[in-house]
Tab-separated table of C-alpha atoms in Angstrom:
chain	number	residue	atom	x	y	z
A	114	MET	CA	-0.090	-0.094	0.517
A	115	SER	CA	0.440	3.199	-0.997
A	116	LEU	CA	-0.488	7.051	-0.583
A	117	ASN	CA	0.753	7.618	-3.968
A	118	ALA	CA	-1.956	4.509	-5.014
A	119	LEU	CA	-4.705	6.874	-3.739
A	120	ASP	CA	-5.876	8.052	-8.349
A	121	GLN	CA	-6.085	4.177	-9.218
A	122	LEU	CA	-8.194	3.637	-6.486
A	123	LYS	CA	-11.861	1.913	-7.755
A	124	LEU	CA	-14.388	2.644	-5.513
A	125	GLY	CA	-17.701	-0.362	-4.997
A	126	ILE	CA	-19.795	1.189	-2.462
A	127	ILE	CA	-22.043	-1.892	-1.133
A	128	GLY	CA	-25.313	-0.588	0.200
A	129	LEU	CA	-27.445	2.205	-1.350
A	130	GLY	CA	-29.242	4.120	1.128
A	131	TYR	CA	-28.692	7.790	3.117
A	132	VAL	CA	-25.266	6.818	3.558
A	133	GLY	CA	-24.004	5.181	0.748
A	134	LEU	CA	-25.285	6.762	-2.250
A	135	PRO	CA	-24.644	10.896	-1.164
A	136	LEU	CA	-21.561	9.189	-0.248
A	137	ALA	CA	-21.529	7.053	-4.098
A	138	VAL	CA	-21.865	10.308	-5.921
A	139	GLU	CA	-19.505	12.947	-4.402
A	140	PHE	CA	-16.585	10.614	-4.843
A	141	GLY	CA	-18.313	9.154	-8.581
A	142	LYS	CA	-17.855	13.124	-9.250
A	143	THR	CA	-13.596	12.270	-9.477
A	144	ARG	CA	-13.164	8.688	-9.075
A	145	PRO	CA	-14.798	5.197	-10.743
A	146	VAL	CA	-17.585	4.183	-8.280
A	147	VAL	CA	-19.952	0.552	-8.446
A	148	GLY	CA	-23.323	1.607	-6.350
A	149	PHE	CA	-23.898	-1.732	-5.915
A	150	ASP	CA	-27.657	-2.937	-4.106
A	151	ILE	CA	-29.591	-5.908	-4.110
A	152	ASN	CA	-32.862	-4.227	-3.943
A	153	ALA	CA	-33.140	-4.152	-8.058
A	154	ARG	CA	-36.069	-0.853	-8.740
A	155	ARG	CA	-33.365	0.656	-6.636
A	156	ILE	CA	-30.777	0.484	-9.004
A	157	ALA	CA	-33.099	0.798	-11.396
A	158	GLU	CA	-34.454	4.181	-10.225
A	159	LEU	CA	-31.319	5.651	-9.456
A	160	SER	CA	-29.699	4.620	-12.576
A	161	ALA	CA	-33.148	6.425	-14.221
A	162	GLY	CA	-30.959	9.859	-12.334
A	163	HIS	CA	-33.998	9.985	-9.285
A	164	ASP	CA	-33.347	9.731	-5.910
A	165	ALA	CA	-36.671	7.982	-4.122
A	166	THR	CA	-35.030	9.416	-0.163
A	167	LEU	CA	-34.657	13.304	-1.167
A	168	GLU	CA	-31.242	12.623	-0.385
A	169	VAL	CA	-29.826	13.511	-3.268
A	170	GLU	CA	-30.823	15.681	-5.353
A	171	ASP	CA	-31.844	14.803	-9.061
A	172	GLU	CA	-29.172	17.587	-10.899
A	173	LEU	CA	-26.653	16.519	-8.283
A	174	LEU	CA	-27.154	12.918	-9.188
A	175	ALA	CA	-25.843	12.609	-12.395
A	176	GLN	CA	-23.406	15.706	-11.858
A	177	ALA	CA	-21.138	11.687	-10.851
A	178	GLN	CA	-20.315	11.273	-13.786
A	179	HIS	CA	-17.699	8.075	-12.918
A	180	LEU	CA	-20.581	6.425	-10.988
A	181	SER	CA	-22.962	3.972	-12.489
A	182	PHE	CA	-24.901	1.214	-10.076
A	183	SER	CA	-25.816	-2.405	-10.598
A	184	ALA	CA	-27.189	-5.334	-7.864
A	185	ASP	CA	-24.914	-7.850	-10.204
A	186	ILE	CA	-21.935	-8.666	-8.283
A	187	ASP	CA	-19.594	-9.407	-10.745
A	188	GLU	CA	-19.888	-5.013	-11.294
A	189	LEU	CA	-17.663	-5.508	-8.314
A	190	GLN	CA	-14.621	-7.481	-9.213
A	191	SER	CA	-13.217	-4.547	-10.979
A	192	CYS	CA	-12.871	-2.847	-7.832
A	193	ASN	CA	-10.087	-2.419	-5.209
A	194	VAL	CA	-12.175	-0.494	-2.358
A	195	TYR	CA	-14.946	-1.538	-0.795
A	196	ILE	CA	-17.228	0.680	1.262
A	197	VAL	CA	-19.848	-1.460	3.587
A	198	THR	CA	-23.612	1.013	4.033
A	199	VAL	CA	-25.538	-1.488	4.706
A	200	PRO	CA	-28.024	-1.331	8.878
A	201	THR	CA	-27.324	-2.266	11.323
A	202	PRO	CA	-30.198	-2.752	13.380
A	203	ILE	CA	-31.896	-4.643	16.323
A	204	ASN	CA	-33.311	-8.007	16.397
A	205	GLY	CA	-36.921	-8.019	19.101
A	206	GLN	CA	-34.648	-8.642	22.335
A	207	LYS	CA	-33.529	-5.062	21.921
A	208	GLN	CA	-29.512	-6.489	20.501
A	209	PRO	CA	-27.975	-6.531	17.988
A	210	ASP	CA	-28.135	-7.665	14.581
A	211	LEU	CA	-25.487	-8.422	12.586
A	212	THR	CA	-27.583	-9.950	9.311
A	213	PRO	CA	-27.354	-7.022	6.998
A	214	LEU	CA	-23.369	-6.788	8.233
A	215	ILE	CA	-22.669	-10.801	7.635
A	216	LYS	CA	-24.672	-10.699	4.616
A	217	ALA	CA	-22.242	-7.926	2.997
A	218	SER	CA	-19.369	-9.181	4.641
A	219	GLU	CA	-19.751	-12.338	2.402
A	220	THR	CA	-20.103	-10.297	-0.903
A	221	LEU	CA	-16.981	-8.613	-0.148
A	222	GLY	CA	-15.194	-12.865	0.862
A	223	LYS	CA	-16.228	-13.286	-3.274
A	224	VAL	CA	-14.966	-10.577	-4.988
A	225	VAL	CA	-11.811	-9.649	-2.966
A	226	GLY	CA	-9.184	-9.474	-3.958
A	227	ARG	CA	-5.312	-9.013	-2.744
A	228	GLY	CA	-4.362	-5.504	-1.583
A	229	ASP	CA	-7.975	-4.351	-1.576
A	230	ILE	CA	-9.403	-2.381	1.345
A	231	VAL	CA	-12.520	-2.972	2.648
A	232	ILE	CA	-14.436	-0.360	4.324
A	233	TYR	CA	-16.894	-0.611	6.515
A	234	GLU	CA	-19.691	2.702	7.389
A	235	SER	CA	-22.147	0.463	9.799
A	236	THR	CA	-22.156	1.866	13.684
A	237	VAL	CA	-21.706	-1.294	15.230
A	238	TYR	CA	-19.894	-1.626	19.259
A	239	PRO	CA	-16.664	-2.507	19.119
A	240	GLY	CA	-15.037	-4.726	17.530
A	241	ALA	CA	-17.754	-6.142	15.111
A	242	THR	CA	-15.417	-5.148	12.659
A	243	GLU	CA	-12.079	-7.251	12.761
A	244	GLU	CA	-14.465	-9.760	15.355
A	245	ASP	CA	-17.595	-10.390	13.451
A	246	CYS	CA	-17.164	-8.952	9.154
A	247	ILE	CA	-13.748	-9.462	8.194
A	248	PRO	CA	-13.083	-13.627	9.460
A	249	VAL	CA	-16.404	-13.522	7.217
A	250	ILE	CA	-14.564	-12.923	4.563
A	251	GLU	CA	-11.652	-14.650	4.943
A	252	GLN	CA	-13.795	-17.792	4.845
A	253	VAL	CA	-15.779	-16.778	1.451
A	254	SER	CA	-12.382	-15.671	-0.301
A	255	GLY	CA	-9.733	-17.614	1.454
A	256	LEU	CA	-7.731	-14.634	1.582
A	257	THR	CA	-5.767	-13.548	5.049
A	258	PHE	CA	-6.492	-10.102	6.798
A	259	ASN	CA	-3.460	-7.956	6.818
A	260	VAL	CA	-1.535	-10.565	5.011
A	261	ASP	CA	-4.150	-10.227	0.993
A	262	PHE	CA	-5.817	-7.537	2.226
A	263	TYR	CA	-6.817	-4.520	4.766
A	264	ALA	CA	-9.715	-3.317	6.372
A	265	GLY	CA	-10.523	0.586	7.703
A	266	TYR	CA	-14.084	1.844	10.034
A	267	SER	CA	-15.226	5.583	9.399
A	268	PRO	CA	-18.511	6.120	11.081
A	269	GLU	CA	-20.796	7.857	8.844
A	270	ARG	CA	-22.458	10.535	9.864
A	271	ILE	CA	-25.199	11.023	7.504
A	272	ASN	CA	-28.645	12.989	8.992
A	273	PRO	CA	-31.000	12.672	6.731
A	274	GLY	CA	-33.088	15.460	6.035
A	275	ASP	CA	-29.994	18.222	6.407
A	276	LYS	CA	-29.860	20.182	3.487
A	277	LEU	CA	-27.080	22.332	5.498
A	278	HIS	CA	-24.686	19.800	7.428
A	279	ARG	CA	-24.249	17.487	4.389
A	280	VAL	CA	-21.608	14.147	3.950
A	281	THR	CA	-18.375	16.409	2.845
A	282	THR	CA	-19.468	19.026	5.127
A	283	ILE	CA	-19.647	16.971	7.584
A	284	LYS	CA	-15.800	15.995	9.690
A	285	LYS	CA	-14.790	13.170	8.983
A	286	VAL	CA	-13.271	10.019	11.062
A	287	THR	CA	-11.596	7.529	10.147
A	288	SER	CA	-8.852	4.757	10.465
A	289	GLY	CA	-7.166	1.356	9.144
A	290	SER	CA	-6.392	-1.861	9.608
A	291	THR	CA	-2.723	-1.351	9.520
A	292	PRO	CA	-0.321	2.259	9.848
A	293	GLU	CA	-0.043	2.656	5.978
A	294	VAL	CA	-3.686	1.718	5.383
A	295	ALA	CA	-4.771	3.920	7.714
A	296	ASP	CA	-2.564	6.622	6.220
A	297	LEU	CA	-4.062	5.924	2.244
A	298	VAL	CA	-8.434	5.341	4.297
A	299	ASP	CA	-7.762	8.409	5.941
A	300	ALA	CA	-6.309	10.400	2.429
A	301	LEU	CA	-9.070	8.315	0.287
A	302	TYR	CA	-12.136	10.392	2.732
A	303	ALA	CA	-9.803	13.805	2.847
A	304	SER	CA	-10.765	13.738	-1.199
A	305	ILE	CA	-13.906	14.775	-1.062
A	306	ILE	CA	-14.206	16.419	2.448
A	307	THR	CA	-14.534	19.472	2.952
A	308	ALA	CA	-14.466	19.395	6.510
A	309	GLY	CA	-11.545	17.347	7.221
A	310	THR	CA	-10.492	14.291	8.718
A	311	HIS	CA	-9.906	12.956	11.956
A	312	LYS	CA	-7.502	9.790	11.931
A	313	ALA	CA	-7.865	7.928	14.945
A	314	SER	CA	-5.360	5.633	16.298
A	315	SER	CA	-7.636	2.398	15.783
A	316	ILE	CA	-10.447	0.498	14.077
A	317	ARG	CA	-11.983	0.411	17.707
A	318	VAL	CA	-11.675	3.572	18.225
A	319	ALA	CA	-12.872	4.837	15.547
A	320	GLU	CA	-15.843	2.223	16.277
A	321	ALA	CA	-16.481	2.835	19.690
A	322	ALA	CA	-16.717	6.659	19.354
A	323	LYS	CA	-19.424	6.405	16.829
A	324	VAL	CA	-21.832	4.785	18.992
A	325	ILE	CA	-21.015	6.898	21.841
A	326	GLU	CA	-22.590	9.633	20.347
A	327	ASN	CA	-25.973	9.193	19.183
A	328	THR	CA	-25.916	7.022	23.299
A	329	GLN	CA	-24.974	10.665	24.358
A	330	ARG	CA	-28.207	12.607	21.912
A	331	ASP	CA	-29.966	9.850	23.649
A	332	LEU	CA	-29.439	10.354	26.830
A	333	ASN	CA	-29.681	14.300	26.775
A	334	ILE	CA	-32.911	13.484	24.970
A	335	ALA	CA	-33.480	11.085	27.452
A	336	LEU	CA	-33.331	14.001	29.888
A	337	VAL	CA	-35.176	16.464	28.811
A	338	ASN	CA	-38.440	13.580	28.806
A	339	GLU	CA	-38.111	13.060	31.962
A	340	LEU	CA	-38.349	16.823	32.806
A	341	ALA	CA	-40.460	17.613	29.824
A	342	ILE	CA	-43.234	14.134	32.596
A	343	ILE	CA	-41.537	16.399	35.966
A	344	PHE	CA	-43.250	19.081	34.844
A	345	ASN	CA	-46.366	18.725	33.811
A	346	LYS	CA	-47.082	17.066	37.021
A	347	LEU	CA	-45.967	20.486	38.129
A	348	GLY	CA	-48.822	22.392	35.654
A	349	ILE	CA	-45.783	23.914	34.616
A	350	ASP	CA	-44.995	24.711	30.853
A	351	THR	CA	-41.442	22.549	29.078
A	352	LEU	CA	-40.369	24.274	26.762
A	353	GLU	CA	-40.508	27.822	28.405
A	354	VAL	CA	-38.239	26.115	31.167
A	355	LEU	CA	-36.003	25.530	29.136
A	356	GLU	CA	-35.819	28.600	26.863
A	357	ALA	CA	-35.135	29.944	30.570
A	358	ALA	CA	-32.680	27.073	31.569
A	359	GLY	CA	-31.075	27.773	27.772
A	360	THR	CA	-30.075	32.341	28.646
A	361	LYS	CA	-27.191	30.207	30.437
A	362	TRP	CA	-23.446	29.992	27.368
A	363	ASN	CA	-23.797	26.209	28.669
A	364	PHE	CA	-27.048	24.715	28.673
A	365	LEU	CA	-27.413	22.283	25.665
A	366	PRO	CA	-30.344	23.328	23.825
A	367	PHE	CA	-32.074	20.047	23.893
A	368	ARG	CA	-36.079	19.736	22.956
A	369	PRO	CA	-37.729	16.614	24.661
A	370	GLY	CA	-40.488	14.567	22.258
A	371	LEU	CA	-40.049	11.439	20.209
A	372	VAL	CA	-36.855	9.269	19.785
A	373	GLY	CA	-36.760	7.947	16.951
A	374	GLY	CA	-35.191	6.923	12.936
A	375	HIS	CA	-31.740	4.387	12.633
A	376	CYS	CA	-29.657	6.166	14.491
A	377	ILE	CA	-30.275	7.817	17.947
A	378	GLY	CA	-33.620	5.685	18.446
A	379	ILE	CA	-31.088	2.104	17.627
A	380	ASP	CA	-27.667	2.804	18.201
A	381	PRO	CA	-27.257	2.630	21.943
A	382	TYR	CA	-28.555	-0.845	22.077
A	383	TYR	CA	-24.854	-1.798	20.470
A	384	LEU	CA	-22.959	-0.609	23.177
A	385	THR	CA	-24.982	-1.364	25.784
A	386	TYR	CA	-24.577	-4.739	24.737
A	387	LYS	CA	-20.775	-5.581	23.989
A	388	ALA	CA	-20.792	-3.911	27.346
A	389	GLN	CA	-22.913	-6.796	29.295
A	390	THR	CA	-20.533	-9.038	27.298
A	391	ALA	CA	-17.570	-8.289	28.847
A	392	GLY	CA	-19.745	-8.417	32.042
A	393	TYR	CA	-20.605	-4.295	32.916
A	394	ILE	CA	-25.091	-3.585	33.574
A	395	PRO	CA	-25.058	0.156	32.035
A	396	ASP	CA	-27.909	1.651	33.961
A	397	VAL	CA	-28.277	4.317	33.496
A	398	ILE	CA	-28.024	3.947	29.428
A	399	LEU	CA	-30.564	1.482	28.990
A	400	ALA	CA	-32.355	3.894	31.852
A	401	GLY	CA	-32.441	6.270	28.584
A	402	ARG	CA	-33.495	4.058	26.362
A	403	ARG	CA	-36.550	2.641	28.760
A	404	ILE	CA	-37.534	6.892	29.111
A	405	ASN	CA	-37.750	7.614	25.433
A	406	SER	CA	-39.028	4.201	24.371
A	407	ASN	CA	-41.947	5.000	27.246
A	408	MET	CA	-42.596	8.291	25.817
A	409	GLY	CA	-45.523	7.537	22.680
A	410	ALA	CA	-47.331	5.440	25.395
A	411	TYR	CA	-47.201	8.770	27.310
A	412	VAL	CA	-47.925	10.937	25.191
A	413	ALA	CA	-51.375	8.764	24.274
A	414	ASP	CA	-52.459	8.749	27.664
A	415	GLU	CA	-51.925	12.444	28.357
A	416	MET	CA	-53.993	12.444	25.611
A	417	VAL	CA	-57.293	9.768	26.625
A	418	LYS	CA	-57.060	12.336	30.212
A	419	ALA	CA	-57.095	15.487	28.589
A	420	MET	CA	-59.917	14.103	26.228
A	421	LEU	CA	-61.519	12.769	29.452
A	422	LYS	CA	-61.452	16.078	30.822
A	423	ARG	CA	-63.269	17.655	28.467
A	424	ARG	CA	-66.359	14.892	28.800
A	425	ILE	CA	-65.056	13.370	25.531
A	426	HIS	CA	-65.766	9.963	25.115
A	427	VAL	CA	-62.334	8.069	23.699
A	428	ASN	CA	-64.195	4.041	23.135
A	429	GLY	CA	-64.798	5.322	19.485
A	430	SER	CA	-63.728	8.520	18.788
A	431	ARG	CA	-61.725	9.794	16.508
A	432	ILE	CA	-57.705	10.680	16.755
A	433	LEU	CA	-55.800	12.143	14.012
A	434	ILE	CA	-51.688	11.699	13.645
A	435	LEU	CA	-49.604	15.138	12.849
A	436	GLY	CA	-46.906	12.385	10.208
A	437	LEU	CA	-45.641	9.276	10.750
A	438	THR	CA	-41.691	9.660	10.096
A	439	PHE	CA	-39.118	10.037	12.295
A	440	LYS	CA	-38.183	13.863	11.738
A	441	GLU	CA	-39.764	16.083	10.558
A	442	ASN	CA	-39.003	16.955	6.013
A	443	CYS	CA	-37.580	13.533	5.438
A	444	PRO	CA	-39.742	10.331	3.954
A	445	ASP	CA	-37.241	8.423	6.174
A	446	LEU	CA	-39.350	5.835	7.638
A	447	ARG	CA	-37.385	3.373	10.208
A	448	ASN	CA	-37.670	3.098	13.341
A	449	THR	CA	-40.675	5.348	13.944
A	450	ARG	CA	-42.062	6.000	17.009
A	451	VAL	CA	-45.104	7.388	16.161
A	452	VAL	CA	-46.084	4.639	15.260
A	453	ASP	CA	-46.773	3.737	19.666
A	454	ILE	CA	-48.662	6.697	20.391
A	455	VAL	CA	-51.169	5.280	17.564
A	456	ALA	CA	-50.991	2.265	18.413
A	457	ALA	CA	-51.750	3.373	22.758
A	458	LEU	CA	-54.401	4.913	21.202
A	459	ALA	CA	-56.580	1.685	19.421
A	460	GLU	CA	-56.195	0.377	22.674
A	461	TYR	CA	-58.232	2.539	24.109
A	462	GLY	CA	-60.390	1.901	20.912
A	463	ALA	CA	-60.400	5.493	19.541
A	464	GLN	CA	-60.005	4.875	15.489
A	465	VAL	CA	-56.992	7.161	14.233
A	466	ASP	CA	-56.056	8.842	11.097
A	467	VAL	CA	-52.839	9.351	9.239
A	468	TYR	CA	-51.809	12.174	8.342
A	469	ASP	CA	-47.932	12.483	6.142
A	470	PRO	CA	-47.055	13.901	3.275
A	471	TRP	CA	-44.159	13.053	2.952
A	472	ALA	CA	-44.656	9.460	3.831
A	473	SER	CA	-44.554	6.737	1.284
A	474	VAL	CA	-48.642	5.018	1.382
A	475	GLU	CA	-46.717	1.981	-0.155
A	476	GLU	CA	-43.983	1.971	2.538
A	477	SER	CA	-46.012	3.289	5.767
A	478	GLU	CA	-48.505	-0.122	4.521
A	479	HIS	CA	-45.197	-2.347	4.502
A	480	GLU	CA	-43.437	-1.066	7.518
A	481	TYR	CA	-46.168	-0.662	10.100
A	482	GLY	CA	-49.439	-1.678	8.232
A	483	ILE	CA	-50.792	1.979	9.224
A	484	THR	CA	-53.012	3.838	5.584
A	485	PRO	CA	-50.816	7.753	6.212
A	486	LEU	CA	-54.505	9.626	4.578
A	487	ALA	CA	-54.524	11.562	0.750
A	488	ALA	CA	-55.863	14.521	2.675
A	489	PRO	CA	-58.012	15.130	6.395
A	490	GLN	CA	-61.658	15.596	6.629
A	491	PRO	CA	-63.091	18.489	7.205
A	492	GLY	CA	-65.258	18.321	11.460
A	493	GLN	CA	-64.399	14.086	12.043
A	494	TYR	CA	-61.789	14.646	14.848
A	495	ASP	CA	-61.905	14.386	19.210
A	496	GLY	CA	-58.606	15.076	19.246
A	497	ILE	CA	-55.707	16.065	17.096
A	498	MET	CA	-51.683	15.793	17.624
A	499	LEU	CA	-48.802	17.349	16.022
A	500	ALA	CA	-46.806	15.131	16.196
A	501	VAL	CA	-43.857	16.214	13.999
A	502	ALA	CA	-43.114	19.092	12.465
A	503	HIS	CA	-43.104	19.580	8.927
A	504	GLN	CA	-42.579	22.945	6.703
A	505	GLN	CA	-46.067	21.872	6.002
A	506	PHE	CA	-47.920	22.055	9.618
A	507	ARG	CA	-46.560	24.599	10.033
A	508	ASP	CA	-47.895	26.718	7.628
A	509	LEU	CA	-51.034	25.854	7.579
A	510	GLY	CA	-51.679	26.949	11.039
A	511	VAL	CA	-53.774	26.427	13.680
A	512	GLU	CA	-56.779	27.683	12.553
A	513	ALA	CA	-56.088	25.268	9.476
A	514	ILE	CA	-55.138	22.717	10.970
A	515	ARG	CA	-58.591	22.411	13.935
A	516	ALA	CA	-61.003	22.981	11.370
A	517	TRP	CA	-60.592	19.010	10.586
A	518	GLY	CA	-61.764	18.732	14.215
A	519	LYS	CA	-65.043	18.886	15.620
A	520	PRO	CA	-66.131	21.785	16.879
A	521	ASP	CA	-65.044	20.232	20.729
A	522	GLN	CA	-61.585	18.980	20.097
A	523	VAL	CA	-58.801	18.182	22.070
A	524	LEU	CA	-54.920	19.556	19.926
A	525	TYR	CA	-52.036	18.167	21.015
A	526	ASP	CA	-48.578	19.795	20.203
A	527	LEU	CA	-45.517	17.872	20.630
A	528	LYS	CA	-42.988	19.462	18.947
A	529	TYR	CA	-43.840	22.725	19.537
A	530	VAL	CA	-45.023	23.675	16.074
A	531	LEU	CA	-47.457	26.222	17.193
A	532	PRO	CA	-47.224	29.200	19.538
A	533	GLN	CA	-47.664	28.907	22.955
A	534	GLY	CA	-51.724	28.803	24.145
A	535	GLU	CA	-52.882	27.515	20.702
A	536	ALA	CA	-53.301	23.973	21.595
A	537	ASP	CA	-54.354	22.855	23.939
A	538	LEU	CA	-51.735	20.751	25.634
A	539	ARG	CA	-47.530	20.859	24.883
A	540	LEU	CA	-44.959	18.198	25.600
């Protein structure tokens, strides 16, 4: 390996979702890249010049003149650097599910050659790359790690829907399985990352750095969620308290809410799993996860209580949830916790409708069995809950939103979309 080999690298990006596609596009502007995904429909859509996730605009996709897309593993044979950007979910027991990573590693084992480098970007616990993934590549390929092929780890930092913090403007952590490989991996990313890179001393350090980023954020949100519960019981407006406390220079500006998505609600379980295998019970991290996991049921109960105080019969009532995606102004439905609210209200006997102009009807039905409305009908609902702060809802204003409800209704604003006093409840 040599830094002089940088201009000879041909990349294969394994997985073309929210992480892999922006990366493939940036690299594809200046060097040959094969974007690989097992989803043939996804490949056809990207080959036609459109990204359904809306993470990459069509005009930016067209700028990647050296990028090709394929679902054919043979197309990867000509590559010498492979970057893995597949999901890392959890199973029903809230333990890491490495299935996508293992399958991607099996694929790599069929194409990796001598001198090649395999870089993982998927969020994992410390040790997963070298202990779980590399042995699979060795077994399938018959090659020896750090003799015949090498590895790197550079954790993704994509924020879906964020048009300000893009892949090139977010500082990138890099690492490699040998010092020379670490230099080459760092130089490779530095060729597109304008914000710069940070070269970690080892793959395990880079893995640990990634997993604690979202664990820290999860705990901070858990704290303000618990504060919101306390202040609600005390009859104090949570946002007023947070804004007052926020006048101090070092107070962190977190807000309460649902914690979903492919990162914050998932990644802490990778760290807690690894901690427990090392014989340590991470009480603080797990406590934060419990608080955030229970917020859907909590806000549903608050809605029910407010309806009962107005003598609205909950069993048989109609409730409209505004928003289904896991965050605002983004079509990403992965691990959305709005479904927890829907399920909890349904247990009370309410008929729950969901309206979200960003959500795919097909994906919503497939993933959650929920069919979002094309548009709510006026005057139909006993309760309305603003669950996701899409710009469309902000633009509507309180009168248009309340028009979907009956004259006697409860309007619950989870995301502080409306000014204080315009909703009946705020989280």
